[in-house]
GROMACS .gro file of C-alpha atoms in nm:
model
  339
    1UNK     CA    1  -7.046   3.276 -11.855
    2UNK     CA    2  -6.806   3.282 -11.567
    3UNK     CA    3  -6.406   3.236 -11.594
    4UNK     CA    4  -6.201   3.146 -11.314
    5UNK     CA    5  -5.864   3.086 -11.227
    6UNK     CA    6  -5.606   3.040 -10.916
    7UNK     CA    7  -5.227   3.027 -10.889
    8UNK     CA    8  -5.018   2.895 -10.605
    9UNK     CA    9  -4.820   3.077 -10.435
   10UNK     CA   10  -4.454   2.990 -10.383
   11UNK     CA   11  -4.151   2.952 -10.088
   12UNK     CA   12  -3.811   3.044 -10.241
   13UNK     CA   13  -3.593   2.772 -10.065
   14UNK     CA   14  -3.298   2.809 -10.215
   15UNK     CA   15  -3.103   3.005 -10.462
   16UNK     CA   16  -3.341   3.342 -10.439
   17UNK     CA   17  -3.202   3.650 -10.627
   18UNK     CA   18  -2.970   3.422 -10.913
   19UNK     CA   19  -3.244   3.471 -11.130
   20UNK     CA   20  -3.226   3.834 -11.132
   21UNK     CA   21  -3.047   3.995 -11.449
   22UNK     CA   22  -2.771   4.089 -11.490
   23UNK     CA   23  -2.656   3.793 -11.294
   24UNK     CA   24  -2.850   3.487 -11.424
   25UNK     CA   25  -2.673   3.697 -11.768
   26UNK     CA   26  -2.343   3.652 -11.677
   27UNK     CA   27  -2.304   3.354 -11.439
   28UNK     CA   28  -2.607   3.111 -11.454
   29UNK     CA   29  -2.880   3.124 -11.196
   30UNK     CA   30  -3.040   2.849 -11.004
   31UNK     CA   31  -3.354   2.800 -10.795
   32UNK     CA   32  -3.512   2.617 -10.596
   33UNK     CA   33  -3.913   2.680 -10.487
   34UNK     CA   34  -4.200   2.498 -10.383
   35UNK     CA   35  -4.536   2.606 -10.423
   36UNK     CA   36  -4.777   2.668 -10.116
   37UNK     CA   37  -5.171   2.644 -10.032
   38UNK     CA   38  -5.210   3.031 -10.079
   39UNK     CA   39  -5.304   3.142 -10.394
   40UNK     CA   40  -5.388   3.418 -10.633
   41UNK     CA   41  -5.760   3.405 -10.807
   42UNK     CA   42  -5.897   3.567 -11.046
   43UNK     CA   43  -6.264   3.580 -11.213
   44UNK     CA   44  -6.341   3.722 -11.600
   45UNK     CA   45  -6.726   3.786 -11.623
   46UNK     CA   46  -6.755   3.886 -12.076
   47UNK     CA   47  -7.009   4.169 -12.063
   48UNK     CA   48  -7.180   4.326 -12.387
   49UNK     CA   49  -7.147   4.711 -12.278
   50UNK     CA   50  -6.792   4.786 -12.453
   51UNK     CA   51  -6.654   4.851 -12.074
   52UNK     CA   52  -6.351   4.701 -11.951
   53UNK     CA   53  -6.408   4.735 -11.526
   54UNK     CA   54  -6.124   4.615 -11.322
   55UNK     CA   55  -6.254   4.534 -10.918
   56UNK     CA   56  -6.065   4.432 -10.595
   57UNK     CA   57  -6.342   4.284 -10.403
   58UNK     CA   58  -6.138   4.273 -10.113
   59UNK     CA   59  -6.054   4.637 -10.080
   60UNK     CA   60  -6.346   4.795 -10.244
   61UNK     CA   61  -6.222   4.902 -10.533
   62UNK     CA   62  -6.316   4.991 -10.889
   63UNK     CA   63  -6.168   5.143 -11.208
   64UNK     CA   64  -6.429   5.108 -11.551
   65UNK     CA   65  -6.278   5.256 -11.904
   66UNK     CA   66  -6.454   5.289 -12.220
   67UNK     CA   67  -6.392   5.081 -12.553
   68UNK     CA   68  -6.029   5.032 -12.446
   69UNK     CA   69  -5.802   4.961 -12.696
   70UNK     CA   70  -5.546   5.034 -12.443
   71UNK     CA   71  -5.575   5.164 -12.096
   72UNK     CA   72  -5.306   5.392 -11.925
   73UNK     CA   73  -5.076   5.204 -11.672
   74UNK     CA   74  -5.152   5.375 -11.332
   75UNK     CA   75  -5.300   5.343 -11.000
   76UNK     CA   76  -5.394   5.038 -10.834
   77UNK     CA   77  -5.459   4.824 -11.111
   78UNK     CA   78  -5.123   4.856 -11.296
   79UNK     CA   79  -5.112   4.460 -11.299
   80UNK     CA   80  -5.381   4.390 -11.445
   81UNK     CA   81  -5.370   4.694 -11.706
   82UNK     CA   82  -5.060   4.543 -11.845
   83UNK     CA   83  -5.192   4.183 -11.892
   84UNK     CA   84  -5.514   4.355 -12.079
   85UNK     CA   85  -5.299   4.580 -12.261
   86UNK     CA   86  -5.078   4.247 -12.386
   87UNK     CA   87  -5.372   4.049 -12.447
   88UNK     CA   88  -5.547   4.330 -12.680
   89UNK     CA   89  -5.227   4.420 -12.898
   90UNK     CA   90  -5.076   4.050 -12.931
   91UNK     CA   91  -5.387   3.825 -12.969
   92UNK     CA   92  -5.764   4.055 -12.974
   93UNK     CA   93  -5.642   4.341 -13.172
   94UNK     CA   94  -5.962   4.479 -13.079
   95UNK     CA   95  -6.113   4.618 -12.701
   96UNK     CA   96  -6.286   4.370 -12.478
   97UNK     CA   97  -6.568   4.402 -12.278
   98UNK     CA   98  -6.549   4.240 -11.961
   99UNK     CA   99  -6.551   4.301 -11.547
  100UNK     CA  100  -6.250   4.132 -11.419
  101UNK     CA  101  -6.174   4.104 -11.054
  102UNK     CA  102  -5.879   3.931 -10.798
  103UNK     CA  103  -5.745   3.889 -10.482
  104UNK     CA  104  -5.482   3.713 -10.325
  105UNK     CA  105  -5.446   3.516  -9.991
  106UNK     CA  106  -5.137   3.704  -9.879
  107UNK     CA  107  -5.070   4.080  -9.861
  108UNK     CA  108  -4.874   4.289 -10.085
  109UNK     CA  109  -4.460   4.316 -10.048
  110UNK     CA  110  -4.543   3.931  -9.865
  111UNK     CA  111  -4.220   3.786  -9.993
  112UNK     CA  112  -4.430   3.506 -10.164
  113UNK     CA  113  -4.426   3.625 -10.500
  114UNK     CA  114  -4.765   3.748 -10.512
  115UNK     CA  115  -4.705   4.014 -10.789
  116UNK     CA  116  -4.613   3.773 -11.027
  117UNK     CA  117  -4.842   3.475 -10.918
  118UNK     CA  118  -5.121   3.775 -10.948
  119UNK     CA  119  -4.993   3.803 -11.324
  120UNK     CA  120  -5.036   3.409 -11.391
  121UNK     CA  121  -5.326   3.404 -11.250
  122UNK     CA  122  -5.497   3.703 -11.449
  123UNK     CA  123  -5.309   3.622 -11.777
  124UNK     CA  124  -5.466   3.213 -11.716
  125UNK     CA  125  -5.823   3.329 -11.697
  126UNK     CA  126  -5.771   3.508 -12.057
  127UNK     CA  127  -5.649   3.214 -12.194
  128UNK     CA  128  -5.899   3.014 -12.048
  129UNK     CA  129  -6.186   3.267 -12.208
  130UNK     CA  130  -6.001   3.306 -12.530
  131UNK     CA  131  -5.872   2.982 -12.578
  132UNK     CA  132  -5.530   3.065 -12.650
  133UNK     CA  133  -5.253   2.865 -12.775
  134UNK     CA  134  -5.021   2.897 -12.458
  135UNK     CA  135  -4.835   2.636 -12.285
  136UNK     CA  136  -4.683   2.612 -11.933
  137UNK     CA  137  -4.309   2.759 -12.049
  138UNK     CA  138  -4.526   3.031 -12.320
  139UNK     CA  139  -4.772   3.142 -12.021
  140UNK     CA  140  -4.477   3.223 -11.775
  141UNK     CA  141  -4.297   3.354 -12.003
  142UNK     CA  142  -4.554   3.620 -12.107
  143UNK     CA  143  -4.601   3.692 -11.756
  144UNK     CA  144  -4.222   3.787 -11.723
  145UNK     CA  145  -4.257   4.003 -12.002
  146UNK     CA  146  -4.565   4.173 -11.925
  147UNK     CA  147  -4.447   4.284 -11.573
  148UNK     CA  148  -4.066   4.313 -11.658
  149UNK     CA  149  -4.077   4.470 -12.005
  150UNK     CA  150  -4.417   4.613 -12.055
  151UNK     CA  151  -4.459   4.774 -11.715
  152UNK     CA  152  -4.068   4.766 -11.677
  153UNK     CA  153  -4.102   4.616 -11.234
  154UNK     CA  154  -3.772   4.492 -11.118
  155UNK     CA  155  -3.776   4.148 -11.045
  156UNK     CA  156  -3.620   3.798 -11.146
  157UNK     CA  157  -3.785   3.531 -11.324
  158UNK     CA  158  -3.856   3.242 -11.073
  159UNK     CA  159  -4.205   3.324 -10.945
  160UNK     CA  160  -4.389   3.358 -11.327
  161UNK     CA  161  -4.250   2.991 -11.376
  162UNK     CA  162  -4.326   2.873 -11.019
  163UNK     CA  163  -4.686   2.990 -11.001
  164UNK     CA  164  -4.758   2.859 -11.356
  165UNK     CA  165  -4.622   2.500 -11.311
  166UNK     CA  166  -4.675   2.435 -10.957
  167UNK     CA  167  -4.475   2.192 -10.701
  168UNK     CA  168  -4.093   2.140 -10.626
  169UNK     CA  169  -3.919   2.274 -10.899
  170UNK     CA  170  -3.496   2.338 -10.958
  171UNK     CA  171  -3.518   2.582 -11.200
  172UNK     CA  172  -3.229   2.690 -11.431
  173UNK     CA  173  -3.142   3.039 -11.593
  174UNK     CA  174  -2.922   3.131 -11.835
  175UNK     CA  175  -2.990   3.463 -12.062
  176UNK     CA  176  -3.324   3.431 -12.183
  177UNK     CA  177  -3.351   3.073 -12.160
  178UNK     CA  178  -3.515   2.903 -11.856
  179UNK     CA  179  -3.573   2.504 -11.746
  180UNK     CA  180  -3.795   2.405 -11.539
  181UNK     CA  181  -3.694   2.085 -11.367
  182UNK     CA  182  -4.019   1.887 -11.156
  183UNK     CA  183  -3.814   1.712 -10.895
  184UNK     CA  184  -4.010   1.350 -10.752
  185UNK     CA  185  -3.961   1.443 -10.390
  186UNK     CA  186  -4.129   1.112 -10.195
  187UNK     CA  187  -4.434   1.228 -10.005
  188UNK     CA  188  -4.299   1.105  -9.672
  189UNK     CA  189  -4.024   1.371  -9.733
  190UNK     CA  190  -4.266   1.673  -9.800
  191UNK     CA  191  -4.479   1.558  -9.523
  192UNK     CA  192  -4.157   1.596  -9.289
  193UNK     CA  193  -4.075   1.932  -9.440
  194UNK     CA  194  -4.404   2.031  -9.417
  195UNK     CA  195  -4.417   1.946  -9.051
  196UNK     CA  196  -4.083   2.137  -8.964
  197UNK     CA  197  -4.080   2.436  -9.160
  198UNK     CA  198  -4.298   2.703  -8.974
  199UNK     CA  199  -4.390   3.018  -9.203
  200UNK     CA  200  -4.384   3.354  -9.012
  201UNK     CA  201  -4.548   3.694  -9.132
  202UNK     CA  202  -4.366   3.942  -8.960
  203UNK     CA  203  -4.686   4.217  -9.024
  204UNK     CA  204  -4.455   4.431  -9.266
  205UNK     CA  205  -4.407   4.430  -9.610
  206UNK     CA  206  -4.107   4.549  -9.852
  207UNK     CA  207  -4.063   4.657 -10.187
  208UNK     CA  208  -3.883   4.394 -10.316
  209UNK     CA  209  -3.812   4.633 -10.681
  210UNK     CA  210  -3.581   4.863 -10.456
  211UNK     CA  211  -3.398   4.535 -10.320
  212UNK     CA  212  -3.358   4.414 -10.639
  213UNK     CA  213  -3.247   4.728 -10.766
  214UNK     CA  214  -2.973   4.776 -10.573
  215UNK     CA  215  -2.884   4.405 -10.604
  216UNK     CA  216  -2.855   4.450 -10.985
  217UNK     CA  217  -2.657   4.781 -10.928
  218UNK     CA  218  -2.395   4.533 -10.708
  219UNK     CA  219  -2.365   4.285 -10.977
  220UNK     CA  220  -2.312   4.544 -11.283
  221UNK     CA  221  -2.088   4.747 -11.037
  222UNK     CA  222  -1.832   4.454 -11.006
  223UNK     CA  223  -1.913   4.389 -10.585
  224UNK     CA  224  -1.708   4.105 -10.557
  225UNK     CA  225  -1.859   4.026 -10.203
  226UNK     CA  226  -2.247   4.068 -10.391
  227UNK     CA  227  -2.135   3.811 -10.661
  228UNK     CA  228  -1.977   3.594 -10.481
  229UNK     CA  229  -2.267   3.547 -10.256
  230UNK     CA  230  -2.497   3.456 -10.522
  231UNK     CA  231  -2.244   3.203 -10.614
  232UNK     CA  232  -2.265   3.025 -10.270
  233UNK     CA  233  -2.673   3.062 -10.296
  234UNK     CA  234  -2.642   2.899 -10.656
  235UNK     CA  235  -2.429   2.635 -10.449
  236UNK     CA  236  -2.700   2.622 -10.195
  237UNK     CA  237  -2.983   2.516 -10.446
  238UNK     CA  238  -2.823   2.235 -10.562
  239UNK     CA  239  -2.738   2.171 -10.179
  240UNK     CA  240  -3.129   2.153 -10.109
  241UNK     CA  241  -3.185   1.968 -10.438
  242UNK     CA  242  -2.955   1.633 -10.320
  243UNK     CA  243  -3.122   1.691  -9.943
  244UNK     CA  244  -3.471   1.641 -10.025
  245UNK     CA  245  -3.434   1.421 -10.311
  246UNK     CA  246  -3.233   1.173 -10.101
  247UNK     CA  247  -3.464   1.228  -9.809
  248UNK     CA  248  -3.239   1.429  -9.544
  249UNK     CA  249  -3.447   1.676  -9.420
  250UNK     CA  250  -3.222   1.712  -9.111
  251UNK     CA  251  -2.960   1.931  -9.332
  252UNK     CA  252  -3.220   2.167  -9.437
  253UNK     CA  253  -3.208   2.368  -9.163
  254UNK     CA  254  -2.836   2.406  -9.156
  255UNK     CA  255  -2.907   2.471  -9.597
  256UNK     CA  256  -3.120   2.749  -9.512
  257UNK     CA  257  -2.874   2.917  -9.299
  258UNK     CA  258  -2.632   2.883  -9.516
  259UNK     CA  259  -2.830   3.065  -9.744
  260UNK     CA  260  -2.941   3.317  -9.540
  261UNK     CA  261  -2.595   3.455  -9.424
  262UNK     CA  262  -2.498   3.476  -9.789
  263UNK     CA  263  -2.790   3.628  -9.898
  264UNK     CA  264  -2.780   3.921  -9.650
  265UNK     CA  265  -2.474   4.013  -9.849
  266UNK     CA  266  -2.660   4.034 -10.209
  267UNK     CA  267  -2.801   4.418 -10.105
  268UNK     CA  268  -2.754   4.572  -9.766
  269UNK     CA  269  -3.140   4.613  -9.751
  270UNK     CA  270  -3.201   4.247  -9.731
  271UNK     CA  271  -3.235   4.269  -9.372
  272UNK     CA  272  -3.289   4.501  -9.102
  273UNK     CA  273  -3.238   4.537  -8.759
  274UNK     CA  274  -3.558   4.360  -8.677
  275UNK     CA  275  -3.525   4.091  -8.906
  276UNK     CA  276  -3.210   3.981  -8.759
  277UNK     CA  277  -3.347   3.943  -8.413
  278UNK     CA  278  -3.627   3.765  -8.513
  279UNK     CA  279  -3.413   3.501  -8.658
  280UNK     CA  280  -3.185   3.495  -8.376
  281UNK     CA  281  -3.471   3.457  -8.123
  282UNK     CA  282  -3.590   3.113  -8.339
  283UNK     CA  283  -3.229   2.956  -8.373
  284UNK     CA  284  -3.226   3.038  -8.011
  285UNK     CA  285  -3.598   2.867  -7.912
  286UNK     CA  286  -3.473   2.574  -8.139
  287UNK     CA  287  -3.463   2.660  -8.528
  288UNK     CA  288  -3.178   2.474  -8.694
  289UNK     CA  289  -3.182   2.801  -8.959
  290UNK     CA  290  -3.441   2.992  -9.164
  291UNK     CA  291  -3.474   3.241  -9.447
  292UNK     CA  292  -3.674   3.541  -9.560
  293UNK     CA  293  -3.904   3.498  -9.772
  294UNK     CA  294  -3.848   3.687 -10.165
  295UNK     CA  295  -3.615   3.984 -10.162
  296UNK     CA  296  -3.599   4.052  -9.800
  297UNK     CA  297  -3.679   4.358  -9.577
  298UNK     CA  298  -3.978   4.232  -9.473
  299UNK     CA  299  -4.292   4.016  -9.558
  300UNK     CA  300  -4.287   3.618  -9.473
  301UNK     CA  301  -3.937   3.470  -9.318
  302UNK     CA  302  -3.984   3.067  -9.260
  303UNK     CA  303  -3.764   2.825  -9.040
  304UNK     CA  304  -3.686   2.514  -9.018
  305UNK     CA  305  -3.787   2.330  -8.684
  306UNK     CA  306  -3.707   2.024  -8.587
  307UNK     CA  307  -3.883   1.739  -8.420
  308UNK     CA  308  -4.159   1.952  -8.211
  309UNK     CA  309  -3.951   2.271  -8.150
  310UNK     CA  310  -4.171   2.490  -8.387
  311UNK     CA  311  -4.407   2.561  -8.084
  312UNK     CA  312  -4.100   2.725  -7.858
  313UNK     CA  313  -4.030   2.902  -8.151
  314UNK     CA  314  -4.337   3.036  -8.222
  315UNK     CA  315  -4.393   3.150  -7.839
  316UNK     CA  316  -4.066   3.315  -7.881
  317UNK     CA  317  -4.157   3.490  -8.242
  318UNK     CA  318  -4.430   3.630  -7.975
  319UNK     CA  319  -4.227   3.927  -7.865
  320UNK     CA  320  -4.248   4.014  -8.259
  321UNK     CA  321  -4.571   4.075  -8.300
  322UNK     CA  322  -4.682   3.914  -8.648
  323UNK     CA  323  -4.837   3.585  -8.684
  324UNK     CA  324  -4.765   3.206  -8.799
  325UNK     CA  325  -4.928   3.088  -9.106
  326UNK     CA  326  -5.062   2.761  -9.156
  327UNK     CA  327  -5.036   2.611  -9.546
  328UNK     CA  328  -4.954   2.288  -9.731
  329UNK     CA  329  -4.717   2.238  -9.978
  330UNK     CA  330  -4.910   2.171 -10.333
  331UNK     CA  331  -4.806   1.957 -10.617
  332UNK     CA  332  -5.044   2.158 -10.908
  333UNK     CA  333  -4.981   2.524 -11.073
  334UNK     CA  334  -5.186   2.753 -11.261
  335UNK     CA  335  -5.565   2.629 -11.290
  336UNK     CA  336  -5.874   2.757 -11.477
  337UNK     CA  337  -6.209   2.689 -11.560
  338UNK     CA  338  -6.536   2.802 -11.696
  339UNK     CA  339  -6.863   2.795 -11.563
   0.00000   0.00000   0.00000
């Protein structure tokens, strides 16, 4: 018996970092994402040996521990330790045996949530083998805590429920309690926005936990300038919310910049140097505005270009180094299956 499962990816277009305690705590957060044609797999193969072997396929590597009841949370597994360690103490109470290997369309530190899609995607296949009693909200939710709590990663909340539902989603926080809100964007209008927006891997990645970090520190310090940008990107989501739901794409490019000069004021490690003369070179070959992508310091950034700019600014993102990314926007979230 084989298990399988995939999660999607996501783009953060609005509202990134209000989902982050201590803010989403205080104030409210609020999110929009999209999910995109990359995804996170994973495949569960039961074995009879009493060996639980964790595999990268990709990169060659292997980790194999005996009758685990529990297995200790470190090197390069440490995501996938934590989901077995959950699913053996909350559901099995006992050690599986299985070999259990992932990988993921976009590197590491990406921007594009792939440590919490990878979590979704691991924690779906053991549902899908043990038949569990999880829904959507109980799945992403476990995810949260496993990486969170249990293995105690900074982060915020949005990618768990984005890679688990799948689509265009305004998403709501407050404390503990999150909504998920499926907007009907008309196909012509995702077609458009998949035409115009042009995703850009700038060949280095970040660790988005230090961002975050020091974004939390801002908000529990009192940083009025830090809080009162998340206000304006909590302003911005609903911006993007009315702009594709009433079909006017053209403002999402002036949306996204919006965002992005408040969001450089969350942390000061948001952006770099580099960063900020890639996006000047697009708004200068024609981008109307842009973003990174996830915490910022590196990874994916993605701008909006209109009519058939996109290939001037890619010819000027040249100079960079890096490389566009081709994807589609996708309408489906977590999926599993057994062969």
């Amino acid at each position: 018996m084989t298990i399988r499962s995939k999660a999607p990816l996501r783009l953060g277009l609005a509202g990134g970092g209000t989902d982050v305690s201590p803010y989403s705590d205080l104030y409210g957060g609020a999110i929009l994402n999209a999910t995109i044609s990359l995804y996170a797999y994973t495949t569960i193969e039961p074995t009879d040996d009493g060996k639980v072997v964790f595999l990268a396929p990709d990169r060659g590597l292997c980790e194999t521990y005996d009758n685990a009841t529990e297995v200790d949370t470190d090197g390069y597994f440490i995501l996938h330790k934590g989901v077995y360690n959950r699913i053996v103490r909350q559901f099995t109470h006992r050690p599986l045996s299985l070999r259990i290997a992932s990988f993921v369309d976009a590197p590491a530190g990406s921007g594009l949530g792939t440590s919490s899609t990878l979590v979704v995607s691991i924690l779906g296949a053991y549902v899908e083998w043990l038949k569990l009693p999880l829904g959507e909200y109980d799945i992403a939710r476990l995810a949260y805590e496993i990486e969170r709590e249990d293995l105690a990663l900074a982060g915020g909340k949005q990618d768990q429920y984005a890679a688990t539902f799948g689509g265009f989603n305004y998403m709501e926080f407050n404390g503990d309690n999150v909504i998920v809100n499926p907007l009907r964007v008309r196909q012509r209008y995702i077609d458009e926005l998949n035409h115009n927006l042009l995703l850009y891997y700038t060949d280095t990645s970040h660790v988005s936990a230090d961002i975050i970090r020091e974004q939390q520190q801002n908000v529990k310090g009192g940083k009025t300038s830090s809080i009162e940008s998340m206000h304006k990107l909590k302003e911005q989501a609903q911006q993007m919310k009315e702009a594709l739901l009433k079909g006017n794409v053209g403002d999402i490019g002036t949306i996204l910049n919006f965002g992005w000069e408040h969001k450089k004021q969350m942390a000061q490690s948001v952006s770099n140097p580099r960063i900020d003369a890639i996006y000047e070179a697009a708004i200068a070959a024609g981008a109307s505005g842009g973003k990174i992508s996830g915490a910022g310091g590196g990874g994916f950034m993605f701008f909006y270009c209109p009519g058939l700019t996109r290939f001037a600014v890619r010819e000027a993102l040249g100079q960079f180094g890096g490389e566009t990314k081709r994807y589609d926007f996708t309408t489906e979230g977590l999926k599993t299956w057994t062969l």
